[in-house]
XYZ file of C-alpha atoms in Angstrom:
708
model
C 54.298 215.610 143.491
C 54.979 219.197 142.386
C 55.506 220.912 145.730
C 56.141 224.290 144.126
C 52.758 224.153 142.364
C 51.036 223.036 145.556
C 52.640 225.944 147.471
C 51.455 228.418 144.880
C 47.885 227.006 144.955
C 47.750 227.099 148.744
C 49.122 230.645 148.806
C 46.561 231.772 146.244
C 43.766 230.325 148.393
C 45.192 231.877 151.554
C 45.546 235.273 149.858
C 41.808 235.274 149.212
C 41.326 235.696 152.966
C 43.282 238.940 152.864
C 41.609 240.157 149.694
C 38.159 239.589 151.185
C 38.799 240.948 154.662
C 39.920 244.248 156.147
C 42.938 242.667 157.808
C 46.509 243.657 157.089
C 49.118 241.115 155.963
C 50.470 240.986 159.527
C 47.009 240.296 160.908
C 46.090 237.453 158.586
C 49.548 235.825 158.509
C 49.243 234.233 161.958
C 45.812 232.596 161.334
C 46.999 231.077 158.037
C 50.261 229.821 159.556
C 48.128 228.359 162.354
C 46.284 226.162 159.845
C 49.616 224.808 158.547
C 50.621 224.133 162.158
C 47.387 222.148 162.750
C 47.899 220.178 159.536
C 51.439 219.252 160.588
C 50.461 218.346 164.141
C 47.626 216.092 162.981
C 49.705 214.352 160.304
C 52.398 213.607 162.903
C 49.747 212.440 165.389
C 48.274 210.030 162.862
C 51.671 208.639 161.874
C 52.608 207.854 165.495
C 49.148 206.476 166.170
C 49.342 204.126 163.198
C 52.806 202.905 164.271
C 52.080 202.395 167.999
C 48.439 201.325 168.146
C 49.030 197.776 166.835
C 51.585 197.314 169.631
C 49.184 198.367 172.396
C 47.781 195.761 174.819
C 44.100 194.984 174.307
C 41.252 196.063 176.542
C 40.052 193.040 178.559
C 36.571 194.186 179.556
C 33.824 196.652 178.743
C 32.406 197.759 175.383
C 35.976 198.124 174.018
C 37.104 194.638 174.966
C 39.457 193.208 172.367
C 40.433 196.637 171.054
C 43.844 198.274 171.657
C 44.044 200.543 174.673
C 44.126 204.247 173.760
C 47.569 205.779 173.471
C 48.661 208.192 176.195
C 50.188 211.634 175.845
C 53.681 210.517 176.874
C 53.789 207.960 174.063
C 53.303 210.702 171.468
C 55.897 212.929 173.141
C 58.417 210.079 173.073
C 58.082 210.075 169.281
C 58.470 213.889 168.921
C 54.731 214.250 168.237
C 51.978 216.260 169.893
C 49.056 214.589 171.585
C 45.916 216.262 170.150
C 42.584 216.309 171.923
C 39.801 215.179 169.585
C 38.492 218.663 168.996
C 41.953 219.800 167.873
C 42.321 217.131 165.170
C 42.114 218.289 161.584
C 39.341 215.819 160.552
C 37.158 217.317 163.292
C 37.653 220.768 161.823
C 36.793 219.625 158.303
C 33.652 217.875 159.498
C 30.389 219.722 159.959
C 27.663 220.907 157.635
C 26.545 224.189 156.112
C 27.818 227.472 157.454
C 28.710 226.155 160.916
C 31.077 228.573 162.610
C 34.445 227.109 161.697
C 36.161 230.068 163.301
C 34.966 228.970 166.756
C 36.172 225.396 166.144
C 39.606 226.656 165.104
C 39.941 228.919 168.120
C 38.889 226.068 170.411
C 41.472 223.752 168.831
C 44.244 226.276 169.453
C 43.169 226.776 173.061
C 43.128 222.999 173.717
C 46.642 222.572 172.307
C 47.961 225.439 174.435
C 46.396 223.807 177.478
C 48.183 220.535 176.687
C 51.480 222.297 175.944
C 52.086 225.343 178.171
C 55.293 226.203 176.224
C 52.959 227.235 173.367
C 50.792 229.387 175.634
C 49.884 232.575 173.770
C 51.731 231.547 170.611
C 48.869 230.030 168.619
C 46.405 232.301 166.757
C 42.851 232.590 168.059
C 41.574 235.320 165.743
C 39.511 233.526 163.082
C 36.182 235.332 163.556
C 37.038 238.297 161.272
C 37.251 235.982 158.245
C 34.371 235.258 155.899
C 33.291 231.745 156.901
C 32.990 230.255 153.424
C 36.482 231.380 152.426
C 37.857 230.059 155.693
C 36.185 226.666 155.140
C 37.522 226.527 151.599
C 41.052 227.165 152.845
C 40.740 224.513 155.558
C 39.638 222.023 152.916
C 42.545 223.044 150.687
C 44.856 221.929 153.461
C 42.939 218.649 153.658
C 43.681 217.342 150.165
C 44.477 213.635 149.846
C 48.100 214.431 149.136
C 48.551 216.759 152.109
C 46.991 214.171 154.402
C 49.905 211.884 153.551
C 52.634 214.542 153.495
C 55.419 214.117 156.037
C 56.751 216.798 158.348
C 59.509 217.834 155.944
C 57.036 218.698 153.215
C 54.717 220.618 155.500
C 57.754 222.329 157.017
C 58.719 223.509 153.552
C 55.217 224.830 152.962
C 55.399 226.707 156.280
C 58.724 228.258 155.278
C 57.293 229.160 151.867
C 54.414 230.989 153.541
C 56.758 232.831 155.921
C 58.728 233.861 152.863
C 55.601 235.147 151.079
C 54.344 236.975 154.157
C 57.746 238.651 154.491
C 57.438 239.886 150.897
C 54.007 241.327 151.576
C 55.283 243.301 154.547
C 53.753 241.186 157.323
C 56.311 242.116 159.920
C 56.504 243.909 163.242
C 59.363 246.292 163.902
C 61.696 244.742 161.310
C 62.410 241.484 159.520
C 60.995 238.286 160.993
C 62.269 236.233 158.066
C 65.837 236.051 156.874
C 66.071 234.902 153.221
C 66.882 231.166 153.087
C 69.977 231.758 150.949
C 71.651 233.749 153.702
C 70.531 231.397 156.471
C 71.863 228.364 154.628
C 75.177 230.093 153.906
C 75.608 230.890 157.616
C 74.755 227.367 158.719
C 77.025 225.832 156.040
C 80.015 227.788 157.326
C 79.593 227.429 161.088
C 78.270 223.797 160.898
C 76.115 223.778 164.053
C 75.866 220.054 164.845
C 75.922 219.946 168.653
C 75.565 221.807 171.901
C 73.985 225.155 172.670
C 72.678 227.216 169.738
C 71.568 230.823 170.379
C 69.930 233.461 168.214
C 69.675 236.782 170.127
C 67.598 238.407 167.341
C 65.671 235.278 166.405
C 62.653 236.567 164.440
C 60.673 233.467 163.447
C 63.603 231.114 164.350
C 64.604 230.450 160.750
C 68.234 230.010 161.795
C 67.311 227.286 164.264
C 65.129 225.497 161.745
C 67.956 225.467 159.170
C 70.246 224.141 161.890
C 67.824 221.242 162.290
C 67.957 220.635 158.524
C 71.763 220.688 158.639
C 71.950 218.173 161.465
C 69.543 215.804 159.745
C 71.245 216.077 156.347
C 74.927 216.255 157.185
C 75.471 214.375 160.415
C 72.780 211.773 160.790
C 72.458 212.757 164.441
C 69.163 213.489 166.164
C 68.283 217.138 166.599
C 67.556 216.525 170.306
C 71.307 216.845 170.838
C 70.860 220.585 170.249
C 69.821 223.030 172.967
C 68.099 225.849 171.077
C 67.548 229.337 172.515
C 66.105 232.476 170.994
C 65.577 236.053 172.135
C 63.331 238.498 170.267
C 61.905 241.917 170.996
C 58.668 241.707 168.982
C 55.753 239.723 170.410
C 54.495 238.600 166.966
C 57.915 237.203 166.091
C 58.178 235.118 169.245
C 54.838 233.532 168.414
C 55.943 232.830 164.852
C 59.157 231.345 166.184
C 57.450 228.990 168.633
C 55.105 227.766 165.921
C 57.999 227.375 163.481
C 59.945 225.191 165.877
C 56.898 223.067 166.581
C 56.080 222.576 162.881
C 59.635 221.335 162.305
C 59.604 218.999 165.284
C 62.216 221.017 167.214
C 62.300 221.971 170.846
C 63.618 225.312 171.982
C 63.189 228.160 174.459
C 62.273 231.604 173.122
C 61.981 234.638 175.363
C 60.663 238.064 174.500
C 63.357 240.613 175.434
C 65.290 243.503 173.979
C 68.839 242.205 173.473
C 70.319 245.695 173.710
C 69.248 245.899 177.375
C 68.442 242.352 178.483
C 70.259 239.030 178.630
C 67.206 236.865 179.246
C 68.892 233.451 178.897
C 72.147 234.330 180.747
C 74.279 232.493 178.141
C 77.363 234.684 178.270
C 80.383 232.589 177.293
C 78.347 229.359 177.078
C 77.276 229.007 173.454
C 78.720 226.573 170.951
C 77.046 228.447 168.100
C 75.557 231.935 167.741
C 73.744 233.046 164.615
C 71.491 236.002 163.874
C 70.147 238.599 161.456
C 69.935 241.629 163.761
C 68.313 244.945 162.800
C 70.780 247.117 160.888
C 71.975 250.638 161.771
C 69.836 251.090 164.882
C 70.294 254.447 166.618
C 69.078 255.677 169.956
C 70.319 252.843 172.225
C 70.684 254.449 175.662
C 74.238 254.504 176.941
C 73.136 254.599 180.602
C 71.433 251.192 180.216
C 74.443 249.396 178.727
C 77.598 250.989 180.085
C 77.734 248.548 183.024
C 78.180 245.734 180.474
C 81.493 247.116 179.172
C 84.669 245.214 180.058
C 86.436 241.863 179.932
C 84.084 238.936 180.598
C 81.022 241.056 179.830
C 78.782 241.473 176.813
C 80.732 244.488 175.477
C 84.404 243.463 175.884
C 85.733 245.938 173.304
C 84.024 249.140 174.436
C 81.193 251.398 173.385
C 80.661 252.711 169.838
C 80.334 256.425 169.124
C 77.451 258.476 170.517
C 75.198 261.154 169.081
C 76.477 264.544 170.249
C 72.928 265.904 170.723
C 71.127 262.969 172.316
C 74.034 261.173 173.989
C 72.664 257.847 172.709
C 74.584 255.306 170.628
C 74.600 256.635 167.045
C 74.800 253.208 165.412
C 74.338 249.912 167.232
C 76.048 247.670 164.663
C 79.200 247.438 166.806
C 77.106 246.424 169.807
C 75.880 243.391 167.899
C 79.424 242.498 166.807
C 80.386 242.260 170.484
C 77.274 240.485 171.705
C 77.776 237.637 169.236
C 81.436 237.318 170.226
C 80.823 237.401 173.977
C 78.173 234.666 173.942
C 80.614 232.105 172.460
C 82.437 229.603 174.574
C 86.157 228.885 174.063
C 85.510 226.720 170.956
C 82.378 228.447 169.675
C 81.535 229.711 166.201
C 79.262 232.579 165.188
C 77.730 233.599 161.878
C 75.505 236.616 161.314
C 74.276 239.186 158.799
C 75.347 242.851 159.068
C 74.951 245.966 157.001
C 77.945 246.426 154.681
C 78.756 249.711 156.419
C 79.640 247.833 159.630
C 82.810 246.389 158.066
C 84.144 249.806 157.014
C 82.900 252.456 159.431
C 85.394 254.686 161.190
C 86.175 256.207 164.614
C 85.212 253.977 167.590
C 83.673 251.359 165.293
C 87.061 250.993 163.635
C 88.714 250.593 167.058
C 86.265 247.814 167.952
C 87.031 245.993 164.656
C 90.745 246.289 165.396
C 90.278 244.573 168.749
C 88.148 241.893 167.142
C 90.692 241.160 164.439
C 93.507 241.050 166.987
C 91.773 238.220 168.855
C 92.512 236.094 165.773
C 88.911 234.814 165.879
C 87.460 236.650 162.877
C 87.267 233.722 160.488
C 85.468 234.527 157.214
C 83.839 237.591 155.632
C 81.435 237.166 152.699
C 80.191 240.156 150.701
C 76.582 239.785 149.484
C 75.054 241.841 146.676
C 71.746 243.713 146.434
C 68.242 242.276 146.318
C 68.653 239.346 148.734
C 66.197 240.910 151.217
C 62.536 241.326 150.286
C 61.837 244.690 151.854
C 65.145 246.442 151.088
C 67.727 246.157 148.374
C 70.892 247.200 150.189
C 73.969 244.891 150.100
C 75.116 243.188 153.286
C 78.025 241.175 154.663
C 78.109 237.813 156.390
C 80.490 237.730 159.358
C 81.940 234.560 160.902
C 83.851 234.078 164.147
C 85.684 230.934 165.222
C 87.281 230.781 168.667
C 88.816 227.420 167.831
C 90.732 228.441 164.698
C 93.947 226.450 164.103
C 97.175 228.316 164.900
C 98.178 228.654 161.259
C 95.007 230.663 160.508
C 94.980 232.965 163.556
C 96.764 235.711 161.659
C 94.420 235.715 158.665
C 90.845 236.241 157.543
C 89.278 234.669 154.457
C 87.636 237.315 152.296
C 84.984 236.151 149.758
C 83.355 238.635 147.445
C 80.075 236.965 146.385
C 78.382 240.094 145.083
C 78.477 238.689 141.563
C 77.301 235.210 142.578
C 73.495 235.021 142.505
C 70.489 233.720 140.616
C 67.767 236.107 139.469
C 64.273 235.226 140.715
C 62.743 238.516 139.639
C 63.722 242.135 139.071
C 63.545 242.652 142.846
C 64.778 239.330 144.191
C 68.065 237.398 144.030
C 68.957 234.091 145.674
C 71.805 231.594 145.800
C 71.090 228.307 144.107
C 71.946 225.163 146.056
C 75.001 224.672 143.831
C 76.204 228.226 144.443
C 75.831 227.705 148.211
C 77.834 224.473 147.965
C 80.591 226.049 145.875
C 81.008 229.054 148.158
C 81.137 226.716 151.139
C 83.741 224.629 149.333
C 86.057 227.664 149.276
C 85.803 227.819 153.074
C 86.620 224.105 153.298
C 89.808 224.581 151.299
C 90.804 227.606 153.389
C 90.408 225.480 156.520
C 92.435 222.664 154.984
C 89.410 220.337 154.670
C 90.356 219.030 151.251
C 88.371 215.777 151.573
C 85.107 217.687 151.808
C 86.002 219.600 148.628
C 86.900 216.425 146.745
C 83.793 214.661 147.966
C 81.680 217.528 146.552
C 83.370 217.171 143.153
C 82.784 213.432 143.287
C 79.132 214.046 144.097
C 78.717 216.331 141.110
C 80.177 213.604 138.920
C 78.097 210.832 140.459
C 74.905 212.874 140.095
C 75.724 213.615 136.442
C 76.311 209.952 135.737
C 73.064 208.927 137.464
C 71.084 211.442 135.459
C 72.688 210.195 132.212
C 71.487 206.697 133.100
C 67.951 208.076 133.349
C 68.302 209.720 129.961
C 69.465 206.401 128.546
C 66.073 204.983 129.429
C 64.049 207.986 128.272
C 65.615 208.871 124.901
C 64.853 205.584 123.113
C 61.225 205.819 124.223
C 61.106 209.429 123.125
C 62.527 208.419 119.735
C 59.835 205.784 119.273
C 57.073 208.237 120.149
C 58.362 210.919 117.778
C 58.878 208.326 115.084
C 55.278 207.176 115.391
C 54.000 210.715 115.251
C 56.064 211.382 112.101
C 54.703 208.274 110.409
C 51.121 209.279 111.138
C 51.687 212.824 109.948
C 53.377 211.592 106.776
C 50.488 209.208 106.092
C 48.060 212.027 106.585
C 49.982 214.224 104.104
C 50.344 211.395 101.545
C 46.649 210.525 101.751
C 45.290 213.993 101.133
C 45.309 216.135 97.990
C 48.056 218.609 98.766
C 46.309 221.422 96.931
C 43.556 221.356 99.567
C 46.036 221.996 102.403
C 48.199 224.993 103.221
C 51.490 224.840 101.405
C 53.403 224.853 104.678
C 52.168 221.371 105.652
C 54.637 219.562 103.415
C 57.452 221.831 104.622
C 56.514 221.219 108.240
C 56.568 217.459 107.721
C 60.085 217.811 106.291
C 61.133 219.863 109.291
C 59.921 217.067 111.570
C 61.975 214.576 109.631
C 65.017 216.770 110.033
C 64.464 216.874 113.759
C 64.034 213.128 113.877
C 67.550 212.953 112.418
C 68.685 215.467 115.028
C 67.389 213.222 117.752
C 69.384 210.350 116.330
C 72.450 212.600 116.402
C 71.678 213.520 119.989
C 71.482 209.839 120.919
C 74.874 209.386 119.325
C 76.227 212.251 121.428
C 74.915 210.554 124.532
C 76.597 207.286 123.568
C 79.844 209.153 122.932
C 79.550 210.726 126.385
C 79.255 207.290 127.927
C 82.406 206.118 126.173
C 84.577 209.216 126.613
C 83.507 210.456 130.083
C 86.451 210.384 132.503
C 85.525 208.115 135.352
C 86.115 210.398 138.303
C 83.427 209.100 140.610
C 86.218 208.149 143.004
C 87.572 211.669 142.827
C 87.696 212.030 146.578
C 90.607 209.562 146.602
C 92.820 211.453 144.148
C 94.659 214.754 144.459
C 94.699 216.323 141.021
C 92.499 215.922 137.942
C 94.759 215.421 134.917
C 94.616 218.092 132.265
C 93.535 215.562 129.670
C 90.598 214.588 131.831
C 89.682 218.212 132.460
C 89.713 218.876 128.688
C 87.567 215.790 128.108
C 85.045 217.085 130.676
C 84.862 220.434 128.916
C 84.269 218.708 125.597
C 81.628 216.452 127.095
C 79.942 219.534 128.515
C 79.701 221.059 125.008
C 78.203 217.814 123.690
C 75.595 217.851 126.447
C 74.714 221.474 125.657
C 74.099 220.419 122.073
C 72.020 217.459 123.225
C 69.918 219.737 125.482
C 69.319 222.248 122.693
C 68.272 219.438 120.358
C 65.665 218.035 122.719
C 64.344 221.508 123.581
C 64.042 222.309 119.881
C 62.155 219.053 119.312
C 59.861 220.026 122.146
C 58.858 223.326 120.567
C 58.601 222.153 116.959
C 56.680 218.953 117.637
C 54.174 220.806 119.843
C 53.603 223.294 117.032
C 52.926 220.447 114.595
C 50.458 218.753 116.884
C 48.638 222.054 117.322
C 48.700 223.106 113.693
C 45.330 223.603 112.089
C 46.211 221.318 109.172
C 46.431 218.322 111.522
C 43.486 219.113 113.770
C 41.571 216.088 112.444
C 44.322 213.893 113.792
C 44.533 215.568 117.177
C 42.193 213.233 119.024
C 43.973 210.148 117.800
C 47.377 211.563 118.644
C 46.140 212.538 122.104
C 45.150 208.977 122.853
C 48.219 207.282 121.351
C 51.231 209.507 121.706
C 50.469 213.030 122.760
C 50.469 212.337 126.496
C 53.971 210.921 126.354
C 55.342 213.662 124.114
C 53.713 216.904 125.171
C 54.263 218.680 128.499
C 52.483 217.258 131.528
C 49.235 218.965 132.524
C 49.716 221.731 135.070
C 48.489 219.737 138.089
C 50.482 219.148 141.253
C 50.405 215.364 140.910
C 50.782 215.075 137.115
C 53.206 212.532 135.749
C 55.986 214.219 133.701
C 55.999 213.364 129.985
C 58.919 211.450 128.481
C 60.117 214.694 126.944
C 59.878 216.474 130.310
C 61.879 213.700 131.933
C 64.588 213.899 129.291
C 64.849 217.667 129.493
C 64.936 217.673 133.312
C 67.648 215.023 133.377
C 69.710 216.861 130.763
C 69.450 220.147 132.683
C 70.631 218.360 135.824
C 73.581 216.802 134.024
C 74.687 220.062 132.462
C 74.407 221.866 135.760
C 76.411 219.254 137.671
C 79.212 219.416 135.130
C 79.118 223.197 135.046
C 79.465 223.358 138.857
C 82.332 220.856 138.807
C 84.086 222.923 136.191
C 83.517 226.169 138.122
C 85.418 224.791 141.094
C 88.102 223.010 139.029
C 88.955 226.119 136.992
C 89.492 228.152 140.144
C 91.122 225.486 142.367
C 92.810 223.051 139.911
C 94.978 221.437 142.600
C 92.088 220.994 145.076
C 93.988 223.302 147.429
C 93.125 226.789 148.544
C 94.553 229.642 146.499
C 93.571 233.292 146.088
C 91.297 233.861 143.099
C 91.145 237.414 141.748
C 87.665 238.852 142.082
C 86.435 236.020 144.275
C 88.525 235.236 147.377
C 91.715 236.109 149.224
C 93.364 235.011 152.466
C 94.239 238.335 154.063
C 96.804 238.792 156.837
C 96.278 240.874 159.961
C 98.975 243.288 158.799
C 97.175 243.880 155.496
C 93.921 244.527 157.354
C 95.721 247.025 159.594
C 97.149 248.757 156.518
C 93.593 249.178 155.243
C 92.366 250.949 158.402
C 90.985 247.657 159.797
C 88.423 247.364 157.041
C 86.768 243.969 156.723
C 85.078 244.621 153.383
C 85.931 241.698 151.033
C 85.718 243.792 147.878
C 88.617 245.904 149.068
C 90.981 242.951 149.059
C 90.014 240.375 146.396
C 90.581 242.613 143.359
C 88.888 242.205 139.986
C 88.567 238.983 138.077
C 90.393 238.950 134.706
C 88.360 238.504 131.549
C 88.316 234.759 131.010
C 86.954 233.043 127.961
C 86.405 229.884 130.012
C 83.634 231.721 131.864
C 81.312 231.750 128.881
C 78.718 229.816 130.838
C 78.786 232.402 133.617
C 78.383 235.177 131.043
C 75.518 233.359 129.354
C 73.828 232.788 132.693
C 74.185 236.458 133.618
C 72.768 237.498 130.214
C 69.779 235.191 130.808
C 69.287 236.823 134.208
C 69.427 240.308 132.645
C 66.948 239.336 129.956
C 64.668 237.853 132.646
C 64.731 241.105 134.568
C 64.101 243.142 131.404
C 61.194 240.885 130.473
C 59.609 241.280 133.926
C 60.042 245.050 133.836
C 58.588 245.175 130.307
C 55.559 243.177 131.472
C 55.009 245.523 134.372
C 55.432 248.522 132.076
C 52.869 247.099 129.637
C 50.425 246.490 132.495
C 50.873 250.021 133.825
C 50.380 251.414 130.322
C 47.056 249.584 130.020
C 45.979 250.731 133.481
C 46.895 254.348 132.656
C 44.995 254.173 129.387
C 41.900 252.744 131.150
C 42.040 255.406 133.849
C 42.504 258.130 131.252
C 39.562 256.840 129.236
C 37.381 256.676 132.366
C 38.446 260.207 133.277
C 37.595 261.503 129.779
C 34.169 259.804 129.859
C 33.483 261.309 133.291
C 34.614 264.749 132.049
C 32.539 264.534 128.856
C 29.562 263.216 130.760
């Protein structure tokens, strides 16, 4: 199943509601997210029902004698599922004929669920009447596809997160961001490792931090998420509703209260949290001093004092340093915090500097990570990730790890950057080494190697089949050329057939490269048990990487050239036969969500995965060859408290790590960056071309109107 394609299709259908209504993005976001919520709730309901109903005792009398007794609400709750009244079940919504008012059925379903679950009271959308009924019914049916009926909670949760992401990009927000980009959320969760206890987000938005915490627990610890006590506080009403739905869609329980964190401590969690994480609003001014000055002092929410005030208004001129203290004060004696802040917060002067000095002198500032532009959807400013740890070991109390990740990113578009999963893992690995957690680092290297080897095994199965398919195509093409008077065909046909033969030889070479890889690859799957990778093994890995790059280019070249041959006009008479015999295996899979990848697609995907795994392993090995932490120019540095004091208590990573030397080993990084730049240029060129056409059309219309 191609989830990305499904997400795009669903989003396209949902966006039709906006395009054909007068609602803003913020107004139609909640109703659409409500449909995803209903789909998730019903899928979970059906799964529990199917598992428990056969175990139910049978009815002994009445018209239902011999049938299982109906399940009760508590049985669903025991399985982390919602009990849904019949009118709130998705198949009831899909049923019905003609132009029956689906909007009323949806609003009734939401009301019934809120009645059953008071904690959702007011959170579910009941505003479906403004939508055109046919479009609404089409969307409901889109979410009722055979595949989505079978999708588990993880898949629907991903779709929900995808929609939140898209709504954030369209500006569907109230008073600020409700959606923190997943890259930043994952980075925070990776560093603070929230796997138990009380988790609090005092600027929770749509609760994305809590949801990622649930993912972390499920993936990294194997423990049940019910061991977490999740709390959120949020000023905007829309965001609290989004947050409650988000938790429910992901099968998480939590308590969210609507309150302004500057003035209210709704959960009374001071000094009680194991983990605090947030993406608060940046650079807020106008916070009233009179409402917060009673919270200044030891054991209170502002232990390090008030920031500077505006001389004219008397209000706080910038609230960043308030947030820095709130996050610190909510932690218990062993707690960790991770949060996003404007880059200016790590370098500002006057009273802000004094507050940073007091923070650093606690010894609990753990890690600072500088993030580049374009990670947020509605603003392009850089930011910094801050991390506290009140349980730091004694040998690290006098230092802070600075990581400058401004040059680590993947280009999604000219306006959007993200971290890939591998980049997130590698940045986290630096933190592991700093903390002395060498086994985690070695296990990651071993995983890269194991994944590469597994993918190579898949290629071993695909390449011979691919060779057979291409060989058969070549034989048929050659027979076609030999059986026709060449003068009646374009002269290029014979040349093209020769080119195909050359590429068949290239494939044989590629297969030889793969066999050589199998023989020469250093067996470092058990890397987690050794301390240092020998230089000879490292060199062999680099050489193997080059072979794999060659193999990948060969298969990609085959892809393009063979497709051209099959589409060439000279062979159009053979197209139907090729389609039935070989084309499906050789050419790209059709662009449907459930299409089976072609042999060529499988080979290319596996090769890309192999190359990426080896590239990531090399990236870490080149920088940390002894599997021990060391400062890397331009990337990371362990900075002492004295050095921070000498730099006016600045916590900006770029000030300390220096500049990376030009390194020929980083050719892959350079190539990746060039690809990113070309991608951005291509996108901008496409937009420029579109604008040029639009301008020309408008100009032509204007001239016609003027002449008329």
